[in-house]
CSV table of C-alpha atoms and ligand atoms in Angstrom, one decimal:
chain,number,residue,atom,x,y,z
D,1,UNK,CA,-10.4,-42.5,-0.1
D,2,UNK,CA,-10.7,-40.9,-3.5
D,3,UNK,CA,-9.8,-37.3,-4.2
D,4,UNK,CA,-13.4,-36.3,-4.7
D,5,UNK,CA,-14.4,-37.8,-1.3
D,6,UNK,CA,-11.6,-36.0,0.4
D,7,UNK,CA,-12.6,-32.7,-1.3
D,8,UNK,CA,-16.2,-33.1,-0.1
D,9,UNK,CA,-15.0,-33.8,3.4
D,10,UNK,CA,-12.9,-30.6,3.4
D,11,UNK,CA,-15.6,-28.5,1.9
D,12,UNK,CA,-17.9,-29.8,4.7
D,13,UNK,CA,-15.3,-29.0,7.4
D,14,UNK,CA,-14.9,-25.5,6.0
D,15,UNK,CA,-18.7,-24.9,6.1
D,16,UNK,CA,-18.9,-26.2,9.7
D,17,UNK,CA,-16.0,-23.9,10.8
D,18,UNK,CA,-17.7,-21.0,9.0
D,19,UNK,CA,-20.9,-21.7,10.9
D,20,UNK,CA,-19.1,-22.3,14.3
D,21,UNK,CA,-17.5,-18.9,14.0
D,22,UNK,CA,-20.6,-17.0,12.8
D,23,UNK,CA,-19.2,-16.4,9.3
D,24,UNK,CA,-21.4,-16.4,6.3
D,25,UNK,CA,-21.3,-19.7,4.2
D,26,UNK,CA,-18.9,-19.3,1.3
D,27,UNK,CA,-16.7,-16.7,2.9
D,28,UNK,CA,-13.7,-19.0,2.7
D,29,UNK,CA,-12.1,-20.1,-0.6
D,30,UNK,CA,-10.5,-23.5,-0.9
D,31,UNK,CA,-7.1,-23.5,-2.7
D,32,UNK,CA,-6.2,-27.0,-3.7
D,33,UNK,CA,-2.4,-27.2,-3.4
D,34,UNK,CA,-1.4,-29.5,-6.2
D,35,UNK,CA,2.4,-29.3,-6.0
D,36,UNK,CA,4.2,-32.6,-6.7
D,37,UNK,CA,0.9,-34.2,-7.9
D,38,UNK,CA,0.4,-35.2,-11.5
D,39,UNK,CA,-2.1,-33.7,-13.8
D,40,UNK,CA,-4.2,-36.9,-13.6
D,41,UNK,CA,-4.8,-36.2,-9.9
D,42,UNK,CA,-5.5,-32.5,-10.5
D,43,UNK,CA,-8.1,-33.5,-13.2
D,44,UNK,CA,-9.9,-35.6,-10.5
D,45,UNK,CA,-10.3,-32.5,-8.4
D,46,UNK,CA,-11.3,-30.6,-11.5
D,47,UNK,CA,-14.0,-33.1,-12.3
D,48,UNK,CA,-15.3,-32.6,-8.7
D,49,UNK,CA,-15.7,-28.9,-9.4
D,50,UNK,CA,-12.4,-27.6,-8.0
D,51,UNK,CA,-11.1,-24.7,-10.1
D,52,UNK,CA,-8.5,-23.0,-7.9
D,53,UNK,CA,-5.1,-24.6,-7.6
D,54,UNK,CA,-1.8,-23.7,-6.0
D,55,UNK,CA,1.7,-24.5,-7.0
D,56,UNK,CA,4.9,-23.8,-5.1
D,57,UNK,CA,7.3,-23.6,-8.0
D,58,UNK,CA,6.9,-21.6,-11.2
D,59,UNK,CA,8.6,-24.3,-13.3
D,60,UNK,CA,6.1,-26.9,-12.2
D,61,UNK,CA,3.2,-24.5,-12.8
D,62,UNK,CA,4.5,-23.8,-16.3
D,63,UNK,CA,4.1,-27.5,-17.0
D,64,UNK,CA,0.7,-27.9,-15.4
D,65,UNK,CA,-1.2,-24.7,-16.3
D,66,UNK,CA,-1.2,-25.5,-20.1
D,67,UNK,CA,-2.1,-29.1,-19.4
D,68,UNK,CA,-5.2,-28.3,-17.5
D,69,UNK,CA,-8.5,-26.8,-18.8
D,70,UNK,CA,-8.4,-23.0,-19.3
D,71,UNK,CA,-11.0,-22.2,-16.6
D,72,UNK,CA,-8.6,-23.3,-13.9
D,73,UNK,CA,-7.2,-20.5,-11.7
D,74,UNK,CA,-3.7,-20.6,-10.2
D,75,UNK,CA,-1.9,-19.2,-7.3
D,76,UNK,CA,1.9,-19.3,-6.8
D,77,UNK,CA,2.3,-20.0,-3.1
D,78,UNK,CA,6.0,-20.5,-2.9
D,79,UNK,CA,8.9,-18.1,-2.9
D,80,UNK,CA,9.3,-16.4,-6.3
D,81,UNK,CA,12.7,-15.2,-7.5
D,82,UNK,CA,12.7,-11.7,-9.1
D,83,UNK,CA,14.0,-13.1,-12.4
D,84,UNK,CA,10.9,-15.3,-12.6
D,85,UNK,CA,8.3,-12.6,-12.1
D,86,UNK,CA,7.7,-11.9,-15.8
D,87,UNK,CA,7.2,-15.6,-16.5
D,88,UNK,CA,4.7,-15.9,-13.6
D,89,UNK,CA,2.7,-12.9,-15.0
D,90,UNK,CA,2.9,-14.3,-18.5
D,91,UNK,CA,1.4,-17.6,-17.2
D,92,UNK,CA,-1.6,-15.6,-16.1
D,93,UNK,CA,-1.5,-16.6,-12.4
D,94,UNK,CA,-4.3,-15.0,-10.5
D,95,UNK,CA,-2.4,-14.3,-7.3
D,96,UNK,CA,1.3,-14.4,-6.2
D,97,UNK,CA,0.9,-15.3,-2.5
D,98,UNK,CA,4.3,-15.2,-0.9
D,99,UNK,CA,5.7,-11.8,-1.6
D,100,UNK,CA,8.2,-11.5,1.2
D,101,UNK,CA,10.1,-8.3,0.6
D,102,UNK,CA,9.7,-4.7,-0.7
D,103,UNK,CA,12.3,-5.5,-3.3
D,104,UNK,CA,10.3,-8.3,-4.8
D,105,UNK,CA,7.0,-6.3,-4.5
D,106,UNK,CA,8.7,-3.4,-6.4
D,107,UNK,CA,10.0,-5.7,-9.1
D,108,UNK,CA,6.5,-7.2,-9.6
D,109,UNK,CA,5.0,-3.7,-9.8
D,110,UNK,CA,7.7,-2.6,-12.3
D,111,UNK,CA,7.3,-5.7,-14.6
D,112,UNK,CA,3.5,-5.6,-14.4
D,113,UNK,CA,3.6,-2.0,-15.4
D,114,UNK,CA,5.8,-2.9,-18.4
D,115,UNK,CA,3.3,-5.5,-19.4
D,116,UNK,CA,0.3,-3.2,-19.0
D,117,UNK,CA,-1.0,-5.2,-16.0
D,118,UNK,CA,-1.9,-4.8,-12.4
D,119,UNK,CA,-0.5,-7.8,-10.5
D,120,UNK,CA,-2.5,-9.2,-7.6
D,121,UNK,CA,-0.3,-10.3,-4.6
D,122,UNK,CA,-0.4,-11.1,-1.0
D,123,UNK,CA,2.4,-10.2,1.4
D,124,UNK,CA,3.8,-13.0,3.4
D,125,UNK,CA,4.3,-12.3,7.1
D,126,UNK,CA,6.6,-14.2,9.4
D,127,UNK,CA,4.2,-14.5,12.3
D,128,UNK,CA,6.4,-16.6,14.6
D,129,UNK,CA,9.5,-14.4,14.4
D,130,UNK,CA,11.8,-17.4,13.6
D,131,UNK,CA,14.9,-16.1,12.0
D,132,UNK,CA,14.9,-18.9,9.4
D,133,UNK,CA,11.5,-18.2,8.0
D,134,UNK,CA,10.5,-16.2,4.9
D,135,UNK,CA,8.3,-13.2,5.1
D,136,UNK,CA,8.1,-9.7,6.5
D,137,UNK,CA,8.3,-9.3,10.2
D,138,UNK,CA,5.2,-7.3,11.4
D,139,UNK,CA,7.5,-4.4,12.3
D,140,UNK,CA,9.1,-4.4,8.9
D,141,UNK,CA,5.7,-4.5,7.2
D,142,UNK,CA,4.5,-1.6,9.2
D,143,UNK,CA,7.7,0.4,8.5
D,144,UNK,CA,7.5,-0.3,4.8
D,145,UNK,CA,3.8,0.0,4.4
D,146,UNK,CA,3.6,3.5,2.9
D,147,UNK,CA,6.1,2.5,0.2
D,148,UNK,CA,4.4,-0.9,-0.5
D,149,UNK,CA,0.9,0.4,-0.6
D,150,UNK,CA,2.0,3.2,-3.1
D,151,UNK,CA,3.5,0.8,-5.7
D,152,UNK,CA,1.4,1.6,-8.8
D,153,UNK,CA,1.0,-1.7,-10.6
D,154,UNK,CA,0.2,-3.9,-7.6
D,155,UNK,CA,-3.1,-4.9,-6.1
D,156,UNK,CA,-2.1,-5.9,-2.6
D,157,UNK,CA,-5.1,-8.2,-1.7
D,158,UNK,CA,-4.0,-9.1,1.8
D,159,UNK,CA,-1.6,-11.1,3.9
D,160,UNK,CA,-0.5,-14.7,4.1
D,161,UNK,CA,1.4,-16.8,6.6
D,162,UNK,CA,2.9,-20.2,7.0
D,163,UNK,CA,3.3,-20.7,10.8
D,164,UNK,CA,5.8,-23.2,12.2
D,165,UNK,CA,4.2,-26.7,12.2
D,166,UNK,CA,2.4,-27.5,15.4
D,167,UNK,CA,1.5,-30.8,17.0
D,168,UNK,CA,-2.0,-29.6,17.8
D,169,UNK,CA,-3.9,-27.5,15.3
D,170,UNK,CA,-5.1,-25.2,18.1
D,171,UNK,CA,-1.5,-24.2,18.8
D,172,UNK,CA,-1.5,-22.3,15.5
D,173,UNK,CA,-4.3,-20.1,16.6
D,174,UNK,CA,-2.1,-17.3,18.1
D,175,UNK,CA,-0.2,-17.1,14.8
D,176,UNK,CA,-3.4,-16.8,12.8
D,177,UNK,CA,-4.6,-14.1,15.2
D,178,UNK,CA,-1.4,-12.2,14.8
D,179,UNK,CA,-1.9,-12.2,11.1
D,180,UNK,CA,-5.6,-11.1,11.4
D,181,UNK,CA,-4.7,-8.3,13.9
D,182,UNK,CA,-1.9,-7.1,11.6
D,183,UNK,CA,-4.3,-6.9,8.7
D,184,UNK,CA,-6.7,-4.9,10.8
D,185,UNK,CA,-4.0,-2.5,11.8
D,186,UNK,CA,-2.9,-1.9,8.2
D,187,UNK,CA,-6.6,-1.5,7.1
D,188,UNK,CA,-7.0,1.2,9.7
D,189,UNK,CA,-3.9,2.9,8.4
D,190,UNK,CA,-5.2,2.8,4.8
D,191,UNK,CA,-5.5,3.1,1.9
D,192,UNK,CA,-6.0,-0.5,1.0
D,193,UNK,CA,-9.0,-2.7,1.9
D,194,UNK,CA,-6.9,-5.9,2.2
D,195,UNK,CA,-9.8,-8.4,2.0
D,196,UNK,CA,-7.8,-11.6,1.9
D,197,UNK,CA,-6.1,-13.6,4.7
D,198,UNK,CA,-4.4,-16.7,3.3
D,199,UNK,CA,-3.8,-19.0,6.3
D,200,UNK,CA,-4.5,-22.6,7.2
D,201,UNK,CA,-3.2,-25.9,5.6
D,202,UNK,CA,-4.3,-29.5,5.8
D,203,UNK,CA,-4.0,-30.0,9.5
D,204,UNK,CA,-5.1,-26.6,10.8
D,205,UNK,CA,-7.4,-25.1,8.2
D,206,UNK,CA,-10.5,-25.3,10.4
D,207,UNK,CA,-8.8,-23.3,13.2
D,208,UNK,CA,-7.7,-20.8,10.5
D,209,UNK,CA,-11.3,-20.4,9.3
D,210,UNK,CA,-12.3,-19.7,12.9
D,211,UNK,CA,-9.7,-17.0,13.1
D,212,UNK,CA,-10.8,-15.3,9.9
D,213,UNK,CA,-9.0,-17.0,7.0
D,214,UNK,CA,-10.4,-16.3,3.6
D,215,UNK,CA,-8.1,-18.6,1.6
D,216,UNK,CA,-7.2,-22.0,3.0
D,217,UNK,CA,-4.3,-23.8,1.2
D,218,UNK,CA,-4.9,-27.5,1.4
D,219,UNK,CA,-2.7,-30.1,-0.3
D,220,UNK,CA,-2.2,-33.5,1.3
D,221,UNK,CA,-5.7,-33.7,2.9
D,222,UNK,CA,-7.0,-33.6,-0.7
D,223,UNK,CA,-4.3,-35.4,-2.8
D,224,UNK,CA,-2.6,-37.6,-0.2
D,225,UNK,CA,0.9,-37.8,1.0
D,226,UNK,CA,3.5,-36.0,-1.2
D,227,UNK,CA,6.4,-37.8,-2.8
D,228,UNK,CA,9.2,-35.4,-3.7
D,229,UNK,CA,11.1,-37.9,-5.7
D,230,UNK,CA,9.0,-38.0,-8.8
D,231,UNK,CA,9.8,-36.0,-12.0
D,232,UNK,CA,6.9,-33.5,-11.6
D,233,UNK,CA,8.0,-33.0,-8.0
D,234,UNK,CA,9.6,-30.0,-6.6
D,235,UNK,CA,11.3,-29.1,-3.4
D,236,UNK,CA,9.2,-27.6,-0.7
D,237,UNK,CA,10.8,-24.8,1.2
E,301,PLP,C1,2.6,-27.3,0.5
E,301,PLP,C2,2.0,-26.1,0.9
E,301,PLP,C3,0.7,-26.0,1.4
E,301,PLP,C4,-0.2,-27.3,1.6
E,301,PLP,O1,0.3,-28.1,2.6
E,301,PLP,P1,-0.5,-29.3,3.2
E,301,PLP,O2,-0.1,-29.5,4.5
E,301,PLP,O3,-0.2,-30.5,2.3
E,301,PLP,O4,-2.0,-29.0,3.1
E,301,PLP,C5,0.1,-24.8,1.8
E,301,PLP,N1,0.8,-23.7,1.7
E,301,PLP,C6,2.1,-23.6,1.2
E,301,PLP,C7,2.8,-22.3,1.1
E,301,PLP,C8,2.7,-24.8,0.8
E,301,PLP,O5,4.0,-24.8,0.3
């Protein structure tokens, strides 16, 4: 299969899942996760109309962003160290997806302020409560919400999660629901509208769409199996 055929297939599955769950067509954005894949592969997706791409590591994004046409939009979806925040904002990334602590959020707000920007972010939530995972626990997020939502140079667009891998895509459903419910709870508390829910990857994006995802992050189902040994490659978490 070629990248354009896989993209068409995924777009079709997203439309079907939107329809099945009574959501308007086009309510879900496809983020093509290009980490570890070369610019030549990313160009194939570009030539099939894809404009939104996700990279895990800032260093890799710094190589790829300038190598791709300027109308591409980029999300950083991996953990971001505080000392790389300025570089991420300088690169012009549209959304920093995996903000996992108040400390990091405060650093992004401060640096964005210094640069005269408002930085768009998502807050990563640890929806399975595994001690080893990144992200706010739901309790922590609720406890820190007033402080987070008051940070002046941040546009907190919503929540994201990376649930533990499951054999059956349906088994991720409770985790997706927990993220959706948490967003609803925070919306009710105010003052932010939190329009985005970034959830669902290659094997479970259809289930995530049924549960209200607005951004699905799909890598291997578009580009094929990842090889972490190459030079453009990075470590996943
Ligand atoms: C790699 C990655 C993805 C894409 O995973 P696939 O299973 O290849 O679709 C999505 N989200 C994050 C945060 C990732 O690191």
